[in-house]
Short mmCIF file of C-alpha atoms in Angstrom, two decimals:
data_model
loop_
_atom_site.label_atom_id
_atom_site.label_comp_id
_atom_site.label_asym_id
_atom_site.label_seq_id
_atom_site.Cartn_x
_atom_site.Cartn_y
_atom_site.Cartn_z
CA UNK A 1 -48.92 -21.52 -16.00
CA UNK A 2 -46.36 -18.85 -15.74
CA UNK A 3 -43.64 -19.61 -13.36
CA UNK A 4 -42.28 -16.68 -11.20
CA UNK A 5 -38.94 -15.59 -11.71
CA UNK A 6 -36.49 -16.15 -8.34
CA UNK A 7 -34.66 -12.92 -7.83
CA UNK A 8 -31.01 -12.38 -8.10
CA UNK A 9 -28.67 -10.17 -6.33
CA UNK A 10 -26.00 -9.29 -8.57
CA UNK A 11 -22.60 -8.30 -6.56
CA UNK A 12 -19.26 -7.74 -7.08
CA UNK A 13 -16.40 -9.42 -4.92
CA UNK A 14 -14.07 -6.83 -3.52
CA UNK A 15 -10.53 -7.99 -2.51
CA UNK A 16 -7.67 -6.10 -0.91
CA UNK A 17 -4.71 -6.91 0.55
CA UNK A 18 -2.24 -4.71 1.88
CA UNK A 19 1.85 -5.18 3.04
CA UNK A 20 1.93 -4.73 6.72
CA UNK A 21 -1.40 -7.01 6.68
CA UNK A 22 0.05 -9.55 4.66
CA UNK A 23 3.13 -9.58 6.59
CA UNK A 24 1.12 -10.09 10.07
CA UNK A 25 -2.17 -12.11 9.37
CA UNK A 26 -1.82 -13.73 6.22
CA UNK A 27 -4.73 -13.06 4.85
CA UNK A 28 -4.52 -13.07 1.29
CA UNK A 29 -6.49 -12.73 -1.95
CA UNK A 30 -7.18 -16.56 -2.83
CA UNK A 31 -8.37 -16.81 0.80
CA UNK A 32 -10.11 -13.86 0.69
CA UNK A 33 -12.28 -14.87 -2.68
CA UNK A 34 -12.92 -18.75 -0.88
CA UNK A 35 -14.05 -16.67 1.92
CA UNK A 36 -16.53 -14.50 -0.22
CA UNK A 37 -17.84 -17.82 -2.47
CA UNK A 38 -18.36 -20.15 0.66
CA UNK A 39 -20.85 -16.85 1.87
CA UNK A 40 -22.51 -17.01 -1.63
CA UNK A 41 -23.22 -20.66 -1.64
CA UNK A 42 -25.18 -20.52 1.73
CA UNK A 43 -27.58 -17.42 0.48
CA UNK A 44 -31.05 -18.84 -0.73
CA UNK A 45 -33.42 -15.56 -0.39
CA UNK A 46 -32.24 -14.07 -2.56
CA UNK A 47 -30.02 -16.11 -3.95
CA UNK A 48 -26.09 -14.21 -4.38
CA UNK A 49 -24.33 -14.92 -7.95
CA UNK A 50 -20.70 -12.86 -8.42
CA UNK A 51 -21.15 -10.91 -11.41
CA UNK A 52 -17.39 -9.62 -10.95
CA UNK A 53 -14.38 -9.48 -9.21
CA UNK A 54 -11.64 -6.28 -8.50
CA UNK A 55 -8.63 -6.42 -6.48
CA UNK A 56 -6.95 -3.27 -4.99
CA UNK A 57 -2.92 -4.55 -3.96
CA UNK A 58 -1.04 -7.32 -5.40
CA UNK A 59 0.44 -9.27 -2.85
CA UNK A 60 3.63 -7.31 -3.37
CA UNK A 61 2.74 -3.97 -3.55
CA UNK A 62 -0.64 -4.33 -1.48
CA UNK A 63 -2.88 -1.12 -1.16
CA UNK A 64 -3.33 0.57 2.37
CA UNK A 65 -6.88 0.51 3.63
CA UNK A 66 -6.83 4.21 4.84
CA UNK A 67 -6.78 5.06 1.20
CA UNK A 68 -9.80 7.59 -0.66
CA UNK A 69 -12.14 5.50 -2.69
CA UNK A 70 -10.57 7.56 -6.30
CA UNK A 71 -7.07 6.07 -4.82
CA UNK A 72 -8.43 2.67 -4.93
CA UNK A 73 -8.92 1.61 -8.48
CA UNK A 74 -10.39 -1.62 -7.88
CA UNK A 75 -13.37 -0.19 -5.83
CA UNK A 76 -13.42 2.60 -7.88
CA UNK A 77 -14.72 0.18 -10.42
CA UNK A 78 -17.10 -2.29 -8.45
CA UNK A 79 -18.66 1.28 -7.43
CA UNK A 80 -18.86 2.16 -11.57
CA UNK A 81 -20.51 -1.25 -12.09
CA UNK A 82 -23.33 -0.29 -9.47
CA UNK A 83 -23.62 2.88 -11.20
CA UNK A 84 -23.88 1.84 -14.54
CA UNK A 85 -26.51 -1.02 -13.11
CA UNK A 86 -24.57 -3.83 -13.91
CA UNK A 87 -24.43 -5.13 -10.44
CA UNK A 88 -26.78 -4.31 -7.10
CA UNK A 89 -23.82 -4.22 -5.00
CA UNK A 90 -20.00 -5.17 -3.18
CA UNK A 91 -19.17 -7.99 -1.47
CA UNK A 92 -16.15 -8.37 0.53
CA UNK A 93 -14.52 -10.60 3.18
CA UNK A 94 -15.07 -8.24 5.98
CA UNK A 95 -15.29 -4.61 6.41
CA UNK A 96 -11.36 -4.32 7.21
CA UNK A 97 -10.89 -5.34 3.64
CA UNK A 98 -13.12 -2.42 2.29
CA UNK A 99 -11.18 -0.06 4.54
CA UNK A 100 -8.62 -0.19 7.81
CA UNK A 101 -9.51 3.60 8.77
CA UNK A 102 -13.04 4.56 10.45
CA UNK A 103 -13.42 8.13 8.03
CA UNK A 104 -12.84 5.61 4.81
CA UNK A 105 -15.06 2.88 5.54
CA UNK A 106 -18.27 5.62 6.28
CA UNK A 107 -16.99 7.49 3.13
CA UNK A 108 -17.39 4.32 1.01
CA UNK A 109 -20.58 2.45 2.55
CA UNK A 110 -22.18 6.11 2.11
CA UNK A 111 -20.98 6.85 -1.37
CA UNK A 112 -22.47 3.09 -2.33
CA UNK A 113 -25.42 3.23 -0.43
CA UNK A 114 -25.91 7.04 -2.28
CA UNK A 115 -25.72 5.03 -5.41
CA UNK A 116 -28.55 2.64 -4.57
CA UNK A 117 -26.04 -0.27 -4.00
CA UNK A 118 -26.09 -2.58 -1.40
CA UNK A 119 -23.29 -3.60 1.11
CA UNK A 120 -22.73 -7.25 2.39
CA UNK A 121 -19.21 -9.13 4.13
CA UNK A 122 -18.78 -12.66 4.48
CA UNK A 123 -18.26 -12.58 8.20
CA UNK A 124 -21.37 -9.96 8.57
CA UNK A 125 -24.19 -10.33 5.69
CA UNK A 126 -25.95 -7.06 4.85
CA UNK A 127 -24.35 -3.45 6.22
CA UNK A 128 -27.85 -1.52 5.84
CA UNK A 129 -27.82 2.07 5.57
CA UNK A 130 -28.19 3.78 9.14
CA UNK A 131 -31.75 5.15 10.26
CA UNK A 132 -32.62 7.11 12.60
CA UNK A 133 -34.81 4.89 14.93
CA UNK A 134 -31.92 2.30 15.32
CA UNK A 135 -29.05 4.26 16.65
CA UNK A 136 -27.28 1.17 18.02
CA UNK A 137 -27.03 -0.29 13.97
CA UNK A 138 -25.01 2.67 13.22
CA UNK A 139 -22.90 2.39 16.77
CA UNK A 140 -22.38 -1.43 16.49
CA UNK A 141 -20.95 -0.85 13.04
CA UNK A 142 -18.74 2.02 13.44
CA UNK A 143 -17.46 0.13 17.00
CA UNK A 144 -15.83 -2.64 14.57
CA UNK A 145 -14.29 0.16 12.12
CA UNK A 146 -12.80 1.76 15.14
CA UNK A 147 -11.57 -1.92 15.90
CA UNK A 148 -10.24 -2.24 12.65
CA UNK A 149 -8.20 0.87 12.63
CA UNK A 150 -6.99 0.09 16.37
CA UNK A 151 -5.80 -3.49 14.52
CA UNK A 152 -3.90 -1.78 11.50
CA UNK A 153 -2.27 0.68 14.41
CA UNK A 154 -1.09 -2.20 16.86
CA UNK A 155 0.15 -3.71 13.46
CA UNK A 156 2.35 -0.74 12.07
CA UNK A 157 3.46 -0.14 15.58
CA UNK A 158 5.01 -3.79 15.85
CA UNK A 159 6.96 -4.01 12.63
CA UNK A 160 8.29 -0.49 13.42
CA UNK A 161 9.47 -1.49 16.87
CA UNK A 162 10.54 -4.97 15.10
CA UNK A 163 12.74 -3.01 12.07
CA UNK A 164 14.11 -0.35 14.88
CA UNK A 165 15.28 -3.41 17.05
CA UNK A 166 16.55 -5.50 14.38
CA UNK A 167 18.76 -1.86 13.52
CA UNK A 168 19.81 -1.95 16.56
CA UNK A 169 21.38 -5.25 17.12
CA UNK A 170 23.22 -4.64 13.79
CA UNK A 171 21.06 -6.51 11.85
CA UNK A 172 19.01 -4.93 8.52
CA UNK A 173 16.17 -3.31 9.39
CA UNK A 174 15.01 -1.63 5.65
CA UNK A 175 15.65 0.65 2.94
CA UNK A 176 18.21 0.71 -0.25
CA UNK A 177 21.53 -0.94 1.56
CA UNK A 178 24.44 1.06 0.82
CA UNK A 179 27.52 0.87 -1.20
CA UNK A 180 29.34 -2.48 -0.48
CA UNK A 181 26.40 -3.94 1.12
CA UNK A 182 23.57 -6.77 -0.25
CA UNK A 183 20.65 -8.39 1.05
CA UNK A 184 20.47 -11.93 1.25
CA UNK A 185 17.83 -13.72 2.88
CA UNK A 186 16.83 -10.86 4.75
CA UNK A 187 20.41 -9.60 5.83
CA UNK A 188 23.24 -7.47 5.04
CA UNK A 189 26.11 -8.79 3.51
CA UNK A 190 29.41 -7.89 1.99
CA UNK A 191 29.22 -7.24 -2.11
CA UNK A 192 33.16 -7.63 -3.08
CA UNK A 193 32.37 -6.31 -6.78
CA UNK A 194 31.48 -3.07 -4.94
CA UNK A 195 33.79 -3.08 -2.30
CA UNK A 196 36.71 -3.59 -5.00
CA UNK A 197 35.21 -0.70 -6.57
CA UNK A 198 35.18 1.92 -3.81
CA UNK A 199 38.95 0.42 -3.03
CA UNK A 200 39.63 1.62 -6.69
CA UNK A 201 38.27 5.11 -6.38
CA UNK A 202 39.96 5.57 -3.04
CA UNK A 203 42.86 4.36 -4.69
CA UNK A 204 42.44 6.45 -7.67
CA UNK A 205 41.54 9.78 -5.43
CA UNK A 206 44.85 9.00 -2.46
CA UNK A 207 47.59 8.00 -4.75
CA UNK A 208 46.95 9.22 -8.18
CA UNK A 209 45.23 12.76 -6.80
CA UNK A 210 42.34 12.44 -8.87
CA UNK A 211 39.06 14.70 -8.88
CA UNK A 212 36.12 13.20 -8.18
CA UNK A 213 35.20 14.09 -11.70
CA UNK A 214 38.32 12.68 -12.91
CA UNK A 215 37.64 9.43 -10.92
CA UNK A 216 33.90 9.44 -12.42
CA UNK A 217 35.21 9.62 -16.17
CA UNK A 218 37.66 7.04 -15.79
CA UNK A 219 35.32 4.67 -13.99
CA UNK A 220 32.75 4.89 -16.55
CA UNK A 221 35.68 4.26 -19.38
CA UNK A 222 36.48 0.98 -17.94
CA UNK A 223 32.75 0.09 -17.46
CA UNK A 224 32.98 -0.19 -13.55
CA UNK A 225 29.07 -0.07 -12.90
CA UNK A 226 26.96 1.31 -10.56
CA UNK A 227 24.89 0.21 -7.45
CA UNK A 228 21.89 -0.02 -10.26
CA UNK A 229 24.07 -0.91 -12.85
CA UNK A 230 24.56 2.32 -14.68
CA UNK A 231 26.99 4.74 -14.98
CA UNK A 232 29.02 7.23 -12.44
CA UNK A 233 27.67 10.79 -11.57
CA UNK A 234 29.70 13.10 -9.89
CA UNK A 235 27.75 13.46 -7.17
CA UNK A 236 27.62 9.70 -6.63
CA UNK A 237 31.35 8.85 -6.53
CA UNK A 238 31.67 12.05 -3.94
CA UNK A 239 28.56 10.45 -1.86
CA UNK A 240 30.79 6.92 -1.90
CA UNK A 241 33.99 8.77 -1.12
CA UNK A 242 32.44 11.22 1.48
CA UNK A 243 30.70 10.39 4.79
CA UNK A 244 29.81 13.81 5.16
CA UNK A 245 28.39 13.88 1.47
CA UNK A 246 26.27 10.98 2.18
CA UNK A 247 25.16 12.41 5.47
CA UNK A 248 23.83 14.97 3.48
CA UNK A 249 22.12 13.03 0.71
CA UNK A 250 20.96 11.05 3.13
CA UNK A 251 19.04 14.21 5.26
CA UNK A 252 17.81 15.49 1.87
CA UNK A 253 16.23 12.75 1.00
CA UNK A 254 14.34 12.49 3.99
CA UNK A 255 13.26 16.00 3.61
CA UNK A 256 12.32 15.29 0.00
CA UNK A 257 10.06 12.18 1.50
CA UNK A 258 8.66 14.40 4.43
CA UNK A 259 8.04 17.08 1.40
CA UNK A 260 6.03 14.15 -0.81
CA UNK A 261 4.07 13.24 1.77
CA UNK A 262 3.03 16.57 3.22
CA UNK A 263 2.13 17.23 -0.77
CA UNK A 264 -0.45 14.01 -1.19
CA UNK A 265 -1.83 14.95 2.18
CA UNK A 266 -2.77 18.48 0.51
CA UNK A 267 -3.57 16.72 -2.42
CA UNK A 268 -6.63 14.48 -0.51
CA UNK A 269 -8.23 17.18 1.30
CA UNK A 270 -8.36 19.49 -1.69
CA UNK A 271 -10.29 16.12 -3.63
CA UNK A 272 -12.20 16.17 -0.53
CA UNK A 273 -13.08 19.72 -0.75
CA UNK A 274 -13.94 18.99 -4.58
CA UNK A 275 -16.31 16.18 -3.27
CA UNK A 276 -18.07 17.86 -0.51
CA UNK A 277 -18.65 21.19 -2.65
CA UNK A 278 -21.64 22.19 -3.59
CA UNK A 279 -22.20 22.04 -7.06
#
């Protein structure tokens, strides 16, 4: 008597956690993964077994969920190991974790269901693929991304407000603290090592008359360190020494930041050009 073989649906876990979601709900990878197992141990038919587990974000770092699937590596490979039919499909704790913005969620349940693969969440069970004689599937399902990315709005819009009110009181907010200045436990403080060090320079630069050049050798002679620890540049000692020279650093470097993002924005449409080209 030959006895039939039960089936079994091979998936693999997909975590993510992200900063401004860490910092607000907690919701990290360990839970995440307890989430995902408890889900497995309750499926009977078919029966679930994790055939492997990838994490996009850290805990530190964390990986924004309004990110293209080639800009998440861990995805990138759970969708490789449907490809390469090593597993059937993804799991993850909920469709937030697979992505916080409406355009990437559809992108990736499309590009996995393209590949044969299956979806399923932990708080959900199966995402099938949307057909035509059930409008309301597709509706219901693109209702909780729209949720989602409403969620990871209110979220950025309360630590902003939060940072901007904490600036203004006086307290700090974010951002590399300036010359003279340390973090501890979450606020500014007084660094004397520093402060004795701009005293020098001004010192150095009133009574002596020395160039900022002059004031950069000598400082690196006596090993008098940096904010990082390194050595003097010109262009640092004049930023310490000069209000209106870090004024100017400081609007550079925001242009520089506006500049980088505006590039990685061009960047991500031309890969979605690339994508949606006909080959």
């Amino acid at each position: 008597m030959t006895t039939s073989r039960i089936p079994v649906l091979r998936l693999v876990l997909v975590r993510r956690v992200s900063t401004a979601g860490q910092a607000v709900d907690g919701y990290g990878l360990p839970a995440q993964e307890a989430d995902c197992r408890k889900w497995v141990k309750g499926q009977t038919a078919p029966r679930v077994r994790i055939v492997h587990m990838v994490t996009d974000g850290d805990g530190k770092g964390g990986k924004s969920g309004t990110t293209l699937l080639d800009e998440r590596p861990g995805l990138m490979e759970a969708v490789e190991w449907i490809a390469e039919g090593r597993a059937d499909g993804i799991l993850a704790p909920n469709l937030d974790r697979l992505a916080r913005e409406l355009t990437v969620q559809e992108a990736v349940l499309s590009y996995v269901w393209a590949l044969g693969g299956r979806v399923f969440t932990a708080d959900h069970g199966e995402h099938l693929e949307d057909d035509a004689s059930d409008p309301m599937r597709t509706a219901m399902r693109q209702m909780r991304g729209v949720f989602h990315q409403l969620d990871r709005g209110l979220i950025i819009k309360r630590l902003t407000e939060g940072r901007a009110a904490k600036g203004e009181r006086g307290g700090y907010a974010y951002g590399a603290p300036r010359f003279g200045q340390r973090v501890e436990d979450g606020e500014l403080t007084d660094d004397e090592r520093e402060n004795a060090i701009a005293e020098t320079f001004e010192r150095w630069r009133d009574d002596e008359g020395l160039s900022i050049r002059a004031i950069c050798s000598r400082a690196n002679e006596q090993g008098l360190l940096s904010k990082r620890g390194g050595k003097w540049h010109p262009t640092t000692v004049q930023r310490l020494l000069s209000p209106e020279a870090r004024e100017k650093a400081r609007q550079q470097s925001s242009r520089a930041r506006a500049e980088r993002k505006e590039q990685q924005r061009r960047e991500r449409a031309a890969r979605l050009l690339a994508v949606d080209r006909p080959r």
